[in-house]
């Protein structure tokens, strides 16, 4: 009887010793701005109701938002090299946005439809030379007015200051991603 009890105790000791114990270890990474998705959490950026874009969007089309590393992730702040170890301290991450300067897409389209033959659409967008040309030739005999309507509708012609149109958040936004070939590009041949 004692032999069976010793075997059971020996098995329990061996079993308990072999169970690995997992503790929450922290991973220290380089800079907080280099963290991958899932290693940080960000606040929802405030949306400006007038422009339907992130409120602090600048001309470089980047907006700062406050983020914190997730539990167990340590990183350095890029600007002052402080180590961020908890979920209370924040760092700034820049996200893409569309810079707008008050030119409304619907207004440009309506001006192009009704007054495009007078060049008012081009005056509105900040192109006075083309506006004068359209004014003096009655919209290039109507063909220029039609072409400008198509270019404005397809968002090819943007405001002259380099900003984007103010478009409703779920409006007809067009995002064009240019195709670029670089050293990461490869082709599949059949």
mmCIF file of C-alpha atoms in Angstrom:
data_model
loop_
_atom_site.group_PDB
_atom_site.id
_atom_site.type_symbol
_atom_site.label_atom_id
_atom_site.label_comp_id
_atom_site.label_asym_id
_atom_site.label_seq_id
_atom_site.Cartn_x
_atom_site.Cartn_y
_atom_site.Cartn_z
ATOM 1 C CA UNK A 1 0.000 0.000 0.000
ATOM 2 C CA UNK A 2 2.824 2.344 0.812
ATOM 3 C CA UNK A 3 4.447 1.610 -2.522
ATOM 4 C CA UNK A 4 1.333 2.765 -4.422
ATOM 5 C CA UNK A 5 1.209 6.000 -2.432
ATOM 6 C CA UNK A 6 4.866 6.681 -3.143
ATOM 7 C CA UNK A 7 4.310 6.120 -6.885
ATOM 8 C CA UNK A 8 1.317 8.482 -6.937
ATOM 9 C CA UNK A 9 3.307 11.161 -5.071
ATOM 10 C CA UNK A 10 6.245 10.696 -7.423
ATOM 11 C CA UNK A 11 3.979 11.043 -10.479
ATOM 12 C CA UNK A 12 2.377 14.186 -9.021
ATOM 13 C CA UNK A 13 5.763 15.748 -8.305
ATOM 14 C CA UNK A 14 7.043 14.933 -11.782
ATOM 15 C CA UNK A 15 3.800 16.206 -13.366
ATOM 16 C CA UNK A 16 3.837 19.466 -11.407
ATOM 17 C CA UNK A 17 7.510 20.089 -12.170
ATOM 18 C CA UNK A 18 6.977 19.503 -15.905
ATOM 19 C CA UNK A 19 4.099 22.002 -16.199
ATOM 20 C CA UNK A 20 5.608 25.173 -17.608
ATOM 21 C CA UNK A 21 4.715 28.398 -15.939
ATOM 22 C CA UNK A 22 3.925 31.260 -18.270
ATOM 23 C CA UNK A 23 4.331 34.791 -17.065
ATOM 24 C CA UNK A 24 3.610 37.977 -18.924
ATOM 25 C CA UNK A 25 6.943 39.036 -20.343
ATOM 26 C CA UNK A 26 7.433 42.389 -21.950
ATOM 27 C CA UNK A 27 9.000 42.918 -25.335
ATOM 28 C CA UNK A 28 11.116 46.029 -25.828
ATOM 29 C CA UNK A 29 11.081 47.363 -29.371
ATOM 30 C CA UNK A 30 12.844 50.276 -31.015
ATOM 31 C CA UNK A 31 10.537 53.237 -31.625
ATOM 32 C CA UNK A 32 6.819 53.405 -30.968
ATOM 33 C CA UNK A 33 6.102 54.694 -34.475
ATOM 34 C CA UNK A 34 7.545 51.454 -35.906
ATOM 35 C CA UNK A 35 5.075 49.200 -34.045
ATOM 36 C CA UNK A 36 3.007 46.801 -36.131
ATOM 37 C CA UNK A 37 -0.785 46.718 -36.170
ATOM 38 C CA UNK A 38 -1.972 44.978 -33.020
ATOM 39 C CA UNK A 39 0.968 46.177 -30.944
ATOM 40 C CA UNK A 40 -0.673 49.544 -30.270
ATOM 41 C CA UNK A 41 -4.123 51.028 -29.777
ATOM 42 C CA UNK A 42 -5.079 54.503 -30.949
ATOM 43 C CA UNK A 43 -7.821 56.925 -30.050
ATOM 44 C CA UNK A 44 -10.500 57.532 -32.634
ATOM 45 C CA UNK A 45 -9.494 60.713 -34.471
ATOM 46 C CA UNK A 46 -11.984 63.583 -34.269
ATOM 47 C CA UNK A 47 -13.780 64.247 -37.564
ATOM 48 C CA UNK A 48 -14.467 67.854 -38.561
ATOM 49 C CA UNK A 49 -18.153 68.113 -39.573
ATOM 50 C CA UNK A 50 -17.407 70.859 -42.115
ATOM 51 C CA UNK A 51 -14.684 69.064 -44.068
ATOM 52 C CA UNK A 52 -15.517 65.421 -43.186
ATOM 53 C CA UNK A 53 -11.821 64.805 -42.548
ATOM 54 C CA UNK A 54 -9.648 64.343 -39.488
ATOM 55 C CA UNK A 55 -9.663 67.653 -37.624
ATOM 56 C CA UNK A 56 -5.885 68.187 -37.470
ATOM 57 C CA UNK A 57 -5.028 67.182 -41.065
ATOM 58 C CA UNK A 58 -2.221 69.320 -42.501
ATOM 59 C CA UNK A 59 -0.889 70.031 -45.997
ATOM 60 C CA UNK A 60 1.416 67.029 -45.908
ATOM 61 C CA UNK A 61 -1.772 64.899 -45.661
ATOM 62 C CA UNK A 62 -0.827 63.463 -42.263
ATOM 63 C CA UNK A 63 -2.768 63.837 -39.024
ATOM 64 C CA UNK A 64 -1.416 63.163 -35.512
ATOM 65 C CA UNK A 65 -3.348 60.810 -33.256
ATOM 66 C CA UNK A 66 -2.576 59.607 -29.726
ATOM 67 C CA UNK A 67 -1.714 55.919 -29.331
ATOM 68 C CA UNK A 68 -0.620 53.611 -26.517
ATOM 69 C CA UNK A 69 1.312 50.333 -26.760
ATOM 70 C CA UNK A 70 -0.639 47.211 -25.881
ATOM 71 C CA UNK A 71 0.002 45.252 -22.707
ATOM 72 C CA UNK A 72 3.498 43.795 -22.607
ATOM 73 C CA UNK A 73 4.982 46.035 -25.331
ATOM 74 C CA UNK A 74 7.689 48.539 -24.431
ATOM 75 C CA UNK A 75 8.932 51.088 -26.944
ATOM 76 C CA UNK A 76 10.799 54.373 -27.102
ATOM 77 C CA UNK A 77 9.264 57.707 -27.954
ATOM 78 C CA UNK A 78 10.879 58.965 -31.137
ATOM 79 C CA UNK A 79 11.171 62.570 -30.026
ATOM 80 C CA UNK A 80 12.619 62.372 -26.510
ATOM 81 C CA UNK A 81 13.807 58.709 -26.280
ATOM 82 C CA UNK A 82 11.679 58.052 -23.178
ATOM 83 C CA UNK A 83 10.801 54.419 -22.644
ATOM 84 C CA UNK A 84 7.042 53.879 -22.765
ATOM 85 C CA UNK A 85 6.153 50.857 -20.676
ATOM 86 C CA UNK A 86 2.539 51.208 -19.682
ATOM 87 C CA UNK A 87 -0.792 51.758 -21.355
ATOM 88 C CA UNK A 88 -1.166 55.202 -19.754
ATOM 89 C CA UNK A 89 1.710 56.968 -21.489
ATOM 90 C CA UNK A 90 0.898 57.928 -25.061
ATOM 91 C CA UNK A 91 2.916 58.511 -28.196
ATOM 92 C CA UNK A 92 1.988 60.285 -31.397
ATOM 93 C CA UNK A 93 1.398 58.346 -34.600
ATOM 94 C CA UNK A 94 0.690 60.039 -37.920
ATOM 95 C CA UNK A 95 -2.066 58.632 -40.129
ATOM 96 C CA UNK A 96 -2.969 59.454 -43.703
ATOM 97 C CA UNK A 97 -5.737 61.958 -44.334
ATOM 98 C CA UNK A 98 -7.049 64.161 -47.133
ATOM 99 C CA UNK A 99 -6.200 67.848 -46.754
ATOM 100 C CA UNK A 100 -9.102 70.101 -47.719
ATOM 101 C CA UNK A 101 -9.232 73.864 -47.919
ATOM 102 C CA UNK A 102 -12.951 74.552 -48.240
ATOM 103 C CA UNK A 103 -13.601 73.798 -51.930
ATOM 104 C CA UNK A 104 -16.791 71.754 -52.094
ATOM 105 C CA UNK A 105 -17.104 69.097 -54.799
ATOM 106 C CA UNK A 106 -20.858 69.567 -55.160
ATOM 107 C CA UNK A 107 -20.433 73.323 -55.629
ATOM 108 C CA UNK A 108 -17.766 72.826 -58.285
ATOM 109 C CA UNK A 109 -19.992 70.355 -60.129
ATOM 110 C CA UNK A 110 -23.026 72.651 -60.061
ATOM 111 C CA UNK A 111 -20.966 75.605 -61.252
ATOM 112 C CA UNK A 112 -19.537 73.447 -64.027
ATOM 113 C CA UNK A 113 -22.982 72.295 -65.181
ATOM 114 C CA UNK A 114 -24.763 75.637 -65.160
ATOM 115 C CA UNK A 115 -22.006 78.246 -65.538
ATOM 116 C CA UNK A 116 -19.162 76.214 -67.015
ATOM 117 C CA UNK A 117 -19.558 77.878 -70.407
ATOM 118 C CA UNK A 118 -18.641 81.168 -68.661
ATOM 119 C CA UNK A 119 -15.621 79.685 -66.849
ATOM 120 C CA UNK A 120 -17.050 80.255 -63.372
ATOM 121 C CA UNK A 121 -16.058 76.730 -62.317
ATOM 122 C CA UNK A 122 -12.407 77.436 -63.085
ATOM 123 C CA UNK A 123 -12.549 80.786 -61.277
ATOM 124 C CA UNK A 124 -13.999 78.977 -58.238
ATOM 125 C CA UNK A 125 -11.206 76.388 -58.248
ATOM 126 C CA UNK A 126 -8.479 79.029 -58.558
ATOM 127 C CA UNK A 127 -7.586 78.836 -62.255
ATOM 128 C CA UNK A 128 -8.266 82.401 -63.488
ATOM 129 C CA UNK A 129 -6.406 82.100 -66.814
ATOM 130 C CA UNK A 130 -8.476 79.121 -67.956
ATOM 131 C CA UNK A 131 -11.569 80.839 -66.575
ATOM 132 C CA UNK A 132 -10.888 83.903 -68.741
ATOM 133 C CA UNK A 133 -10.272 81.703 -71.775
ATOM 134 C CA UNK A 134 -13.586 79.927 -71.248
ATOM 135 C CA UNK A 135 -15.344 83.236 -70.623
ATOM 136 C CA UNK A 136 -14.054 84.807 -73.824
ATOM 137 C CA UNK A 137 -14.791 81.753 -76.006
ATOM 138 C CA UNK A 138 -18.094 80.701 -74.362
ATOM 139 C CA UNK A 139 -16.599 77.560 -72.856
ATOM 140 C CA UNK A 140 -14.464 76.814 -75.912
ATOM 141 C CA UNK A 141 -17.704 76.528 -77.910
ATOM 142 C CA UNK A 142 -19.173 74.162 -75.333
ATOM 143 C CA UNK A 143 -16.507 71.478 -75.708
ATOM 144 C CA UNK A 144 -14.340 72.939 -72.943
ATOM 145 C CA UNK A 145 -17.325 73.181 -70.629
ATOM 146 C CA UNK A 146 -18.199 69.521 -71.273
ATOM 147 C CA UNK A 147 -14.587 68.440 -70.788
ATOM 148 C CA UNK A 148 -14.305 70.427 -67.560
ATOM 149 C CA UNK A 149 -17.521 68.905 -66.238
ATOM 150 C CA UNK A 150 -16.105 65.415 -66.815
ATOM 151 C CA UNK A 151 -12.727 66.328 -65.284
ATOM 152 C CA UNK A 152 -14.323 67.842 -62.183
ATOM 153 C CA UNK A 153 -16.782 64.967 -61.805
ATOM 154 C CA UNK A 154 -13.941 62.436 -61.989
ATOM 155 C CA UNK A 155 -11.851 64.548 -59.587
ATOM 156 C CA UNK A 156 -9.015 64.911 -62.074
ATOM 157 C CA UNK A 157 -9.106 68.704 -61.764
ATOM 158 C CA UNK A 158 -8.583 69.613 -58.119
ATOM 159 C CA UNK A 159 -8.379 73.084 -56.537
ATOM 160 C CA UNK A 160 -5.316 75.077 -57.568
ATOM 161 C CA UNK A 161 -3.874 75.232 -54.034
ATOM 162 C CA UNK A 162 -3.254 71.460 -54.066
ATOM 163 C CA UNK A 163 -5.999 70.578 -51.596
ATOM 164 C CA UNK A 164 -8.757 68.032 -52.080
ATOM 165 C CA UNK A 165 -12.476 68.644 -52.392
ATOM 166 C CA UNK A 166 -14.741 68.671 -49.370
ATOM 167 C CA UNK A 167 -16.845 65.571 -49.973
ATOM 168 C CA UNK A 168 -19.361 63.956 -47.642
ATOM 169 C CA UNK A 169 -17.754 61.165 -45.618
ATOM 170 C CA UNK A 170 -19.566 58.501 -47.598
ATOM 171 C CA UNK A 171 -19.539 60.545 -50.799
ATOM 172 C CA UNK A 172 -17.980 59.769 -54.182
ATOM 173 C CA UNK A 173 -14.310 59.828 -53.186
ATOM 174 C CA UNK A 174 -11.828 58.592 -55.695
ATOM 175 C CA UNK A 175 -8.493 57.334 -54.460
ATOM 176 C CA UNK A 176 -5.959 56.599 -57.142
ATOM 177 C CA UNK A 177 -3.079 54.364 -56.211
ATOM 178 C CA UNK A 178 -0.236 54.762 -58.660
ATOM 179 C CA UNK A 179 1.398 51.599 -59.941
ATOM 180 C CA UNK A 180 5.104 51.606 -59.273
ATOM 181 C CA UNK A 181 7.756 49.054 -60.114
ATOM 182 C CA UNK A 182 10.606 48.632 -57.661
ATOM 183 C CA UNK A 183 12.906 45.931 -56.337
ATOM 184 C CA UNK A 184 9.989 44.294 -54.494
ATOM 185 C CA UNK A 185 8.029 43.836 -57.723
ATOM 186 C CA UNK A 186 8.253 40.503 -59.477
ATOM 187 C CA UNK A 187 6.337 38.877 -62.281
ATOM 188 C CA UNK A 188 4.746 35.460 -62.599
ATOM 189 C CA UNK A 189 5.246 33.778 -65.944
ATOM 190 C CA UNK A 190 3.165 30.824 -67.025
#
